[in-house]
GROMACS .gro file of N, CA and C in nm:
model
  471
    1MET      N    1  12.035   7.583  15.661
    1MET     CA    2  12.014   7.602  15.519
    1MET      C    3  12.142   7.560  15.445
    2ILE      N    4  12.127   7.484  15.341
    2ILE     CA    5  12.239   7.439  15.259
    2ILE      C    6  12.245   7.524  15.133
    3VAL      N    7  12.364   7.578  15.105
    3VAL     CA    8  12.385   7.660  14.985
    3VAL      C    9  12.488   7.589  14.897
    4VAL      N   10  12.455   7.573  14.770
    4VAL     CA   11  12.543   7.507  14.675
    4VAL      C   12  12.590   7.611  14.574
    5SER      N   13  12.720   7.610  14.545
    5SER     CA   14  12.774   7.706  14.450
    5SER      C   15  12.729   7.673  14.307
    6LYS      N   16  12.720   7.779  14.227
    6LYS     CA   17  12.682   7.764  14.087
    6LYS      C   18  12.797   7.816  14.002
    7PHE      N   19  12.841   7.736  13.905
    7PHE     CA   20  12.956   7.773  13.823
    7PHE      C   21  12.920   7.888  13.728
    8GLU      N   22  13.018   7.972  13.704
    8GLU     CA   23  13.008   8.074  13.602
    8GLU      C   24  13.042   8.007  13.469
    9LYS      N   25  12.956   8.019  13.368
    9LYS     CA   26  12.976   7.947  13.242
    9LYS      C   27  13.105   7.989  13.171
   10LEU      N   28  13.138   8.118  13.174
   10LEU     CA   29  13.260   8.164  13.108
   10LEU      C   30  13.385   8.108  13.176
   11TYR      N   31  13.378   8.084  13.305
   11TYR     CA   32  13.490   8.025  13.378
   11TYR      C   33  13.517   7.884  13.326
   12LEU      N   34  13.410   7.806  13.309
   12LEU     CA   35  13.426   7.670  13.256
   12LEU      C   36  13.478   7.673  13.112
   13LEU      N   37  13.430   7.769  13.034
   13LEU     CA   38  13.476   7.781  12.896
   13LEU      C   39  13.625   7.816  12.891
   14ARG      N   40  13.668   7.909  12.978
   14ARG     CA   41  13.810   7.946  12.982
   14ARG      C   42  13.897   7.827  13.020
   15LYS      N   43  13.849   7.743  13.109
   15LYS     CA   44  13.927   7.627  13.151
   15LYS      C   45  13.942   7.525  13.039
   16ALA      N   46  13.846   7.520  12.947
   16ALA     CA   47  13.849   7.420  12.840
   16ALA      C   48  13.895   7.476  12.706
   17LEU      N   49  13.912   7.608  12.694
   17LEU     CA   50  13.941   7.669  12.565
   17LEU      C   51  14.078   7.632  12.509
   18ILE      N   52  14.183   7.642  12.588
   18ILE     CA   53  14.318   7.611  12.540
   18ILE      C   54  14.330   7.463  12.500
   19PRO      N   55  14.279   7.369  12.581
   19PRO     CA   56  14.285   7.229  12.536
   19PRO      C   57  14.206   7.204  12.407
   20ILE      N   58  14.093   7.270  12.392
   20ILE     CA   59  14.015   7.253  12.269
   20ILE      C   60  14.093   7.306  12.149
   21ILE      N   61  14.161   7.419  12.166
   21ILE     CA   62  14.242   7.475  12.057
   21ILE      C   63  14.357   7.380  12.022
   22CYS      N   64  14.425   7.326  12.124
   22CYS     CA   65  14.537   7.233  12.098
   22CYS      C   66  14.490   7.108  12.024
   23ILE      N   67  14.382   7.050  12.070
   23ILE     CA   68  14.329   6.929  12.006
   23ILE      C   69  14.280   6.961  11.865
   24GLY      N   70  14.216   7.077  11.848
   24GLY     CA   71  14.171   7.117  11.714
   24GLY      C   72  14.286   7.139  11.618
   25LEU      N   73  14.393   7.202  11.665
   25LEU     CA   74  14.510   7.222  11.579
   25LEU      C   75  14.575   7.089  11.540
   26SER      N   76  14.580   6.996  11.633
   26SER     CA   77  14.637   6.865  11.600
   26SER      C   78  14.552   6.793  11.496
   27LEU      N   79  14.420   6.804  11.507
   27LEU     CA   80  14.332   6.743  11.406
   27LEU      C   81  14.346   6.812  11.271
   28LEU      N   82  14.367   6.944  11.274
   28LEU     CA   83  14.387   7.017  11.149
   28LEU      C   84  14.518   6.974  11.081
   29LEU      N   85  14.623   6.959  11.159
   29LEU     CA   86  14.750   6.911  11.103
   29LEU      C   87  14.737   6.770  11.046
   30LEU      N   88  14.664   6.686  11.114
   30LEU     CA   89  14.642   6.550  11.066
   30LEU      C   90  14.563   6.552  10.935
   31ASP      N   91  14.465   6.640  10.926
   31ASP     CA   92  14.385   6.655  10.806
   31ASP      C   93  14.472   6.702  10.688
   32VAL      N   94  14.562   6.795  10.715
   32VAL     CA   95  14.653   6.842  10.611
   32VAL      C   96  14.740   6.728  10.561
   33LYS      N   97  14.791   6.647  10.652
   33LYS     CA   98  14.877   6.535  10.613
   33LYS      C   99  14.799   6.432  10.530
   34ILE      N  100  14.679   6.400  10.572
   34ILE     CA  101  14.602   6.295  10.505
   34ILE      C  102  14.555   6.339  10.367
   35TYR      N  103  14.502   6.461  10.355
   35TYR     CA  104  14.436   6.500  10.230
   35TYR      C  105  14.519   6.588  10.137
   36TYR      N  106  14.616   6.663  10.191
   36TYR     CA  107  14.685   6.759  10.105
   36TYR      C  108  14.833   6.729  10.085
   37LYS      N  109  14.905   6.711  10.190
   37LYS     CA  110  15.050   6.692  10.183
   37LYS      C  111  15.085   6.558  10.244
   38LYS      N  112  15.087   6.455  10.165
   38LYS     CA  113  15.111   6.321  10.218
   38LYS      C  114  15.253   6.304  10.270
   39ASP      N  115  15.346   6.383  10.221
   39ASP     CA  116  15.485   6.370  10.266
   39ASP      C  117  15.520   6.464  10.382
   40ALA      N  118  15.423   6.537  10.434
   40ALA     CA  119  15.448   6.630  10.545
   40ALA      C  120  15.479   6.551  10.672
   41ASP      N  121  15.577   6.599  10.745
   41ASP     CA  122  15.618   6.534  10.869
   41ASP      C  123  15.550   6.607  10.987
   42VAL      N  124  15.431   6.561  11.022
   42VAL     CA  125  15.354   6.628  11.127
   42VAL      C  126  15.327   6.535  11.247
   43ILE      N  127  15.392   6.423  11.252
   43ILE     CA  128  15.367   6.327  11.360
   43ILE      C  129  15.401   6.387  11.496
   44PHE      N  130  15.520   6.448  11.508
   44PHE     CA  131  15.562   6.505  11.635
   44PHE      C  132  15.472   6.621  11.679
   45PRO      N  133  15.441   6.720  11.591
   45PRO     CA  134  15.352   6.828  11.633
   45PRO      C  135  15.212   6.780  11.672
   46VAL      N  136  15.159   6.683  11.599
   46VAL     CA  137  15.026   6.629  11.632
   46VAL      C  138  15.030   6.561  11.768
   47PHE      N  139  15.130   6.477  11.789
   47PHE     CA  140  15.144   6.408  11.917
   47PHE      C  141  15.162   6.508  12.031
   48PHE      N  142  15.249   6.609  12.011
   48PHE     CA  143  15.275   6.710  12.112
   48PHE      C  144  15.148   6.788  12.148
   49LEU      N  145  15.076   6.833  12.045
   49LEU     CA  146  14.954   6.911  12.071
   49LEU      C  147  14.845   6.828  12.138
   50LEU      N  148  14.833   6.701  12.098
   50LEU     CA  149  14.734   6.614  12.163
   50LEU      C  150  14.768   6.590  12.310
   51VAL      N  151  14.893   6.559  12.338
   51VAL     CA  152  14.935   6.535  12.476
   51VAL      C  153  14.921   6.662  12.559
   52LEU      N  154  14.966   6.775  12.503
   52LEU     CA  155  14.955   6.902  12.574
   52LEU      C  156  14.809   6.937  12.603
   53GLY      N  157  14.724   6.923  12.503
   53GLY     CA  158  14.582   6.953  12.522
   53GLY      C  159  14.517   6.865  12.628
   54CYS      N  160  14.548   6.736  12.625
   54CYS     CA  161  14.490   6.644  12.724
   54CYS      C  162  14.542   6.672  12.864
   55LEU      N  163  14.672   6.701  12.878
   55LEU     CA  164  14.728   6.730  13.011
   55LEU      C  165  14.671   6.859  13.069
   56VAL      N  166  14.662   6.962  12.986
   56VAL     CA  167  14.607   7.089  13.034
   56VAL      C  168  14.459   7.073  13.069
   57LEU      N  169  14.386   6.997  12.990
   57LEU     CA  170  14.244   6.973  13.020
   57LEU      C  171  14.228   6.899  13.152
   58LEU      N  172  14.307   6.795  13.174
   58LEU     CA  173  14.299   6.721  13.300
   58LEU      C  174  14.336   6.809  13.419
   59TYR      N  175  14.440   6.889  13.405
   59TYR     CA  176  14.480   6.977  13.514
   59TYR      C  177  14.372   7.081  13.542
   60ASN      N  178  14.320   7.143  13.437
   60ASN     CA  179  14.216   7.246  13.455
   60ASN      C  180  14.089   7.189  13.515
   61LEU      N  181  14.047   7.072  13.469
   61LEU     CA  182  13.925   7.014  13.523
   61LEU      C  183  13.942   6.970  13.667
   62ASN      N  184  14.064   6.932  13.705
   62ASN     CA  185  14.087   6.891  13.844
   62ASN      C  186  14.101   7.010  13.939
   63SER      N  187  14.125   7.130  13.886
   63SER     CA  188  14.135   7.248  13.972
   63SER      C  189  14.000   7.315  13.994
   64ILE      N  190  13.897   7.272  13.925
   64ILE     CA  191  13.763   7.328  13.941
   64ILE      C  192  13.695   7.257  14.059
   65TYR      N  193  13.633   7.335  14.145
   65TYR     CA  194  13.565   7.275  14.260
   65TYR      C  195  13.430   7.340  14.283
   66LYS      N  196  13.344   7.264  14.347
   66LYS     CA  197  13.211   7.309  14.386
   66LYS      C  198  13.209   7.320  14.537
   67LEU      N  199  13.138   7.420  14.589
   67LEU     CA  200  13.127   7.438  14.733
   67LEU      C  201  12.984   7.409  14.778
   68ILE      N  202  12.974   7.337  14.889
   68ILE     CA  203  12.845   7.314  14.954
   68ILE      C  204  12.859   7.365  15.096
   69LEU      N  205  12.781   7.467  15.128
   69LEU     CA  206  12.785   7.526  15.262
   69LEU      C  207  12.676   7.463  15.348
   70GLU      N  208  12.720   7.398  15.454
   70GLU     CA  209  12.628   7.336  15.548
   70GLU      C  210  12.638   7.411  15.680
   71GLU      N  211  12.565   7.367  15.781
   71GLU     CA  212  12.563   7.438  15.909
   71GLU      C  213  12.696   7.433  15.982
   72LYS      N  214  12.766   7.321  15.976
   72LYS     CA  215  12.889   7.303  16.054
   72LYS      C  216  13.017   7.312  15.971
   73LYS      N  217  13.006   7.293  15.839
   73LYS     CA  218  13.127   7.285  15.757
   73LYS      C  219  13.100   7.326  15.614
   74ILE      N  220  13.209   7.347  15.543
   74ILE     CA  221  13.207   7.372  15.399
   74ILE      C  222  13.262   7.247  15.333
   75THR      N  223  13.190   7.194  15.237
   75THR     CA  224  13.238   7.078  15.163
   75THR      C  225  13.284   7.124  15.026
   76LYS      N  226  13.409   7.092  14.995
   76LYS     CA  227  13.470   7.129  14.867
   76LYS      C  228  13.483   7.002  14.785
   77ILE      N  229  13.415   6.998  14.670
   77ILE     CA  230  13.414   6.880  14.584
   77ILE      C  231  13.482   6.916  14.452
   78TYR      N  232  13.590   6.845  14.421
   78TYR     CA  233  13.662   6.869  14.297
   78TYR      C  234  13.587   6.807  14.180
   79PHE      N  235  13.588   6.877  14.068
   79PHE     CA  236  13.508   6.843  13.951
   79PHE      C  237  13.544   6.708  13.890
   80LEU      N  238  13.671   6.685  13.864
   80LEU     CA  239  13.712   6.565  13.792
   80LEU      C  240  13.729   6.444  13.883
   81SER      N  241  13.802   6.461  13.991
   81SER     CA  242  13.834   6.347  14.077
   81SER      C  243  13.723   6.314  14.176
   82ARG      N  244  13.629   6.404  14.196
   82ARG     CA  245  13.519   6.388  14.293
   82ARG      C  246  13.573   6.375  14.436
   83LYS      N  247  13.696   6.417  14.456
   83LYS     CA  248  13.755   6.417  14.590
   83LYS      C  249  13.684   6.523  14.673
   84THR      N  250  13.647   6.487  14.796
   84THR     CA  251  13.580   6.583  14.883
   84THR      C  252  13.674   6.625  14.996
   85GLU      N  253  13.659   6.750  15.033
   85GLU     CA  254  13.740   6.806  15.141
   85GLU      C  255  13.644   6.881  15.233
   86SER      N  256  13.646   6.849  15.361
   86SER     CA  257  13.561   6.917  15.458
   86SER      C  258  13.639   7.025  15.528
   87ILE      N  259  13.581   7.144  15.532
   87ILE     CA  260  13.644   7.258  15.597
   87ILE      C  261  13.550   7.307  15.707
   88PRO      N  262  13.584   7.281  15.833
   88PRO     CA  263  13.499   7.334  15.940
   88PRO      C  264  13.514   7.486  15.948
   89TYR      N  265  13.408   7.554  15.988
   89TYR     CA  266  13.412   7.699  15.996
   89TYR      C  267  13.514   7.747  16.099
   90THR      N  268  13.545   7.663  16.196
   90THR     CA  269  13.644   7.701  16.298
   90THR      C  270  13.785   7.706  16.242
   91SER      N  271  13.810   7.645  16.127
   91SER     CA  272  13.944   7.647  16.068
   91SER      C  273  13.970   7.773  15.987
   92ILE      N  274  13.868   7.858  15.968
   92ILE     CA  275  13.885   7.984  15.895
   92ILE      C  276  13.949   8.085  15.988
   93LYS      N  277  14.069   8.130  15.952
   93LYS     CA  278  14.143   8.224  16.036
   93LYS      C  279  14.117   8.369  15.999
   94SER      N  280  14.117   8.400  15.869
   94SER     CA  281  14.095   8.538  15.826
   94SER      C  282  14.040   8.539  15.683
   95LEU      N  283  13.995   8.656  15.643
   95LEU     CA  284  13.940   8.677  15.509
   95LEU      C  285  14.015   8.791  15.444
   96GLU      N  286  14.064   8.768  15.323
   96GLU     CA  287  14.128   8.874  15.246
   96GLU      C  288  14.037   8.910  15.130
   97LYS      N  289  14.005   9.037  15.120
   97LYS     CA  290  13.919   9.088  15.013
   97LYS      C  291  14.007   9.172  14.922
   98GLU      N  292  14.020   9.130  14.797
   98GLU     CA  293  14.108   9.199  14.703
   98GLU      C  294  14.028   9.247  14.583
   99PHE      N  295  14.047   9.372  14.547
   99PHE     CA  296  13.981   9.426  14.428
   99PHE      C  297  14.067   9.395  14.306
  100ILE      N  298  14.009   9.327  14.210
  100ILE     CA  299  14.076   9.293  14.085
  100ILE      C  300  14.029   9.392  13.980
  101ASN      N  301  14.122   9.474  13.931
  101ASN     CA  302  14.089   9.576  13.835
  101ASN      C  303  14.065   9.513  13.699
  102GLY      N  304  13.949   9.533  13.641
  102GLY     CA  305  13.911   9.470  13.516
  102GLY      C  306  13.987   9.518  13.395
  103SER      N  307  14.041   9.639  13.400
  103SER     CA  308  14.109   9.691  13.282
  103SER      C  309  14.246   9.629  13.262
  104TYR      N  310  14.300   9.558  13.362
  104TYR     CA  311  14.433   9.501  13.350
  104TYR      C  312  14.434   9.349  13.338
  105ILE      N  313  14.320   9.285  13.347
  105ILE     CA  314  14.316   9.140  13.341
  105ILE      C  315  14.238   9.097  13.217
  106PHE      N  316  14.298   9.009  13.138
  106PHE     CA  317  14.235   8.966  13.013
  106PHE      C  318  14.108   8.887  13.037
  107GLU      N  319  14.094   8.825  13.156
  107GLU     CA  320  13.977   8.743  13.183
  107GLU      C  321  13.850   8.826  13.194
  108VAL      N  322  13.863   8.950  13.242
  108VAL     CA  323  13.745   9.034  13.262
  108VAL      C  324  13.719   9.120  13.140
  109GLY      N  325  13.823   9.177  13.082
  109GLY     CA  326  13.809   9.259  12.963
  109GLY      C  327  13.731   9.386  12.987
  110GLN      N  328  13.653   9.429  12.892
  110GLN     CA  329  13.576   9.553  12.898
  110GLN      C  330  13.438   9.535  12.961
  111ILE      N  331  13.405   9.416  13.005
  111ILE     CA  332  13.271   9.388  13.055
  111ILE      C  333  13.243   9.461  13.185
  112THR      N  334  13.339   9.466  13.275
  112THR     CA  335  13.318   9.525  13.407
  112THR      C  336  13.442   9.602  13.449
  113PRO      N  337  13.426   9.704  13.534
  113PRO     CA  338  13.544   9.777  13.580
  113PRO      C  339  13.628   9.697  13.679
  114GLY      N  340  13.575   9.589  13.732
  114GLY     CA  341  13.650   9.506  13.825
  114GLY      C  342  13.558   9.427  13.917
  115TYR      N  343  13.616   9.349  14.004
  115TYR     CA  344  13.538   9.268  14.097
  115TYR      C  345  13.623   9.240  14.220
  116TYR      N  346  13.558   9.192  14.324
  116TYR     CA  347  13.628   9.155  14.446
  116TYR      C  348  13.648   9.004  14.450
  117SER      N  349  13.769   8.963  14.484
  117SER     CA  350  13.801   8.823  14.503
  117SER      C  351  13.824   8.802  14.652
  118TYR      N  352  13.763   8.699  14.707
  118TYR     CA  353  13.770   8.671  14.849
  118TYR      C  354  13.856   8.546  14.872
  119THR      N  355  13.955   8.558  14.959
  119THR     CA  356  14.041   8.447  14.993
  119THR      C  357  14.030   8.421  15.142
  120PHE      N  358  13.982   8.303  15.177
  120PHE     CA  359  13.974   8.264  15.317
  120PHE      C  360  14.102   8.191  15.353
  121ASN      N  361  14.174   8.242  15.450
  121ASN     CA  362  14.296   8.177  15.499
  121ASN      C  363  14.255   8.074  15.603
  122LEU      N  364  14.294   7.950  15.580
  122LEU     CA  365  14.256   7.840  15.666
  122LEU      C  366  14.376   7.793  15.748
  123GLU      N  367  14.352   7.699  15.836
  123GLU     CA  368  14.461   7.639  15.912
  123GLU      C  369  14.553   7.563  15.818
  124LYS      N  370  14.675   7.540  15.863
  124LYS     CA  371  14.778   7.467  15.788
  124LYS      C  372  14.812   7.536  15.656
  125ASP      N  373  14.804   7.669  15.654
  125ASP     CA  374  14.839   7.752  15.537
  125ASP      C  375  14.762   7.715  15.411
  126LYS      N  376  14.640   7.671  15.425
  126LYS     CA  377  14.555   7.643  15.310
  126LYS      C  378  14.470   7.766  15.281
  127LYS      N  379  14.420   7.773  15.159
  127LYS     CA  380  14.337   7.886  15.118
  127LYS      C  381  14.213   7.836  15.046
  128LEU      N  382  14.106   7.912  15.060
  128LEU     CA  383  13.982   7.885  14.988
  128LEU      C  384  13.946   8.013  14.915
  129ILE      N  385  13.940   8.007  14.782
  129ILE     CA  386  13.912   8.126  14.702
  129ILE      C  387  13.767   8.121  14.655
  130VAL      N  388  13.696   8.229  14.683
  130VAL     CA  389  13.557   8.245  14.637
  130VAL      C  390  13.554   8.375  14.558
  131SER      N  391  13.527   8.364  14.429
  131SER     CA  392  13.534   8.480  14.341
  131SER      C  393  13.415   8.477  14.244
  132PRO      N  394  13.366   8.596  14.205
  132PRO     CA  395  13.260   8.598  14.103
  132PRO      C  396  13.310   8.549  13.967
  133LEU      N  397  13.441   8.538  13.952
  133LEU     CA  398  13.497   8.480  13.831
  133LEU      C  399  13.467   8.331  13.824
  134TYR      N  400  13.453   8.265  13.939
  134TYR     CA  401  13.427   8.122  13.946
  134TYR      C  402  13.279   8.089  13.965
  135PHE      N  403  13.212   8.165  14.051
  135PHE     CA  404  13.076   8.130  14.093
  135PHE      C  405  12.977   8.242  14.064
  136LYS      N  406  12.859   8.205  14.012
  136LYS     CA  407  12.752   8.302  13.988
  136LYS      C  408  12.700   8.360  14.119
  137ASN      N  409  12.687   8.275  14.219
  137ASN     CA  410  12.629   8.318  14.346
  137ASN      C  411  12.737   8.348  14.451
  138CYS      N  412  12.841   8.417  14.409
  138CYS     CA  413  12.954   8.448  14.496
  138CYS      C  414  12.911   8.530  14.618
  139ASN      N  415  12.829   8.633  14.597
  139ASN     CA  416  12.786   8.717  14.709
  139ASN      C  417  12.705   8.638  14.811
  140GLN      N  418  12.621   8.549  14.765
  140GLN     CA  419  12.544   8.465  14.857
  140GLN      C  420  12.636   8.371  14.934
  141LEU      N  421  12.738   8.316  14.868
  141LEU     CA  422  12.833   8.228  14.936
  141LEU      C  423  12.910   8.303  15.044
  142ILE      N  424  12.958   8.423  15.012
  142ILE     CA  425  13.034   8.503  15.109
  142ILE      C  426  12.946   8.540  15.228
  143ARG      N  427  12.826   8.583  15.201
  143ARG     CA  428  12.731   8.621  15.307
  143ARG      C  429  12.704   8.502  15.399
  144GLU      N  430  12.682   8.387  15.340
  144GLU     CA  431  12.650   8.267  15.418
  144GLU      C  432  12.771   8.219  15.499
  145ILE      N  433  12.890   8.224  15.441
  145ILE     CA  434  13.011   8.184  15.515
  145ILE      C  435  13.032   8.277  15.634
  146ASN      N  436  13.019   8.407  15.612
  146ASN     CA  437  13.034   8.502  15.722
  146ASN      C  438  12.929   8.481  15.830
  147LEU      N  439  12.809   8.449  15.790
  147LEU     CA  440  12.701   8.425  15.886
  147LEU      C  441  12.727   8.298  15.967
  148LEU      N  442  12.765   8.191  15.899
  148LEU     CA  443  12.785   8.063  15.966
  148LEU      C  444  12.916   8.057  16.045
  149ALA      N  445  13.017   8.130  15.997
  149ALA     CA  446  13.144   8.132  16.071
  149ALA      C  447  13.136   8.223  16.192
  150GLY      N  448  13.038   8.310  16.194
  150GLY     CA  449  13.021   8.401  16.308
  150GLY      C  450  13.125   8.511  16.308
  151THR      N  451  13.162   8.556  16.425
  151THR     CA  452  13.255   8.667  16.437
  151THR      C  453  13.400   8.619  16.438
  152SER      N  454  13.423   8.491  16.415
  152SER     CA  455  13.560   8.439  16.420
  152SER      C  456  13.642   8.477  16.296
  153VAL      N  457  13.577   8.526  16.191
  153VAL     CA  458  13.648   8.563  16.068
  153VAL      C  459  13.682   8.712  16.073
  154SER      N  460  13.809   8.743  16.073
  154SER     CA  461  13.851   8.883  16.069
  154SER      C  462  13.893   8.917  15.928
  155GLN      N  463  13.854   9.035  15.883
  155GLN     CA  464  13.881   9.072  15.745
  155GLN      C  465  14.011   9.149  15.736
  156VAL      N  466  14.094   9.107  15.639
  156VAL     CA  467  14.219   9.177  15.609
  156VAL      C  468  14.208   9.228  15.468
  157SER      N  469  14.226   9.357  15.445
  157SER     CA  470  14.214   9.412  15.309
  157SER      C  471  14.347   9.426  15.244
   0.00000   0.00000   0.00000
């Protein structure tokens, strides 16, 4: 059975919110210069905000990945670059389950008291993070990885 991860919409919005604000502010400054204050010196702030917004957007979009769980391996596909990475289940060394308290993190806010974030420690000191903050079907992904990896995954809390 093949399981494909589903993105959490708020996660995608958070990744794009700061770049949208930067680009919007630069357009607002440009609008002020064109229509209201023709002598305003806003070239540097507009350029800075545009470059900052584009760089943060590119970085954020490249850090987003989709997971495809197959029988023999996990395929990790990055959103922007479409780079694929194959992770065999035998390379999973351990699982760390961490409770993230919702009252202390701005990303969760008052919506929930907290959630569990799962970090799979892989060979060569790599990590694979599966969290309900990223994926709607996080519990299904964790269940399927544990099932397909067998008893080789030891849990560290």
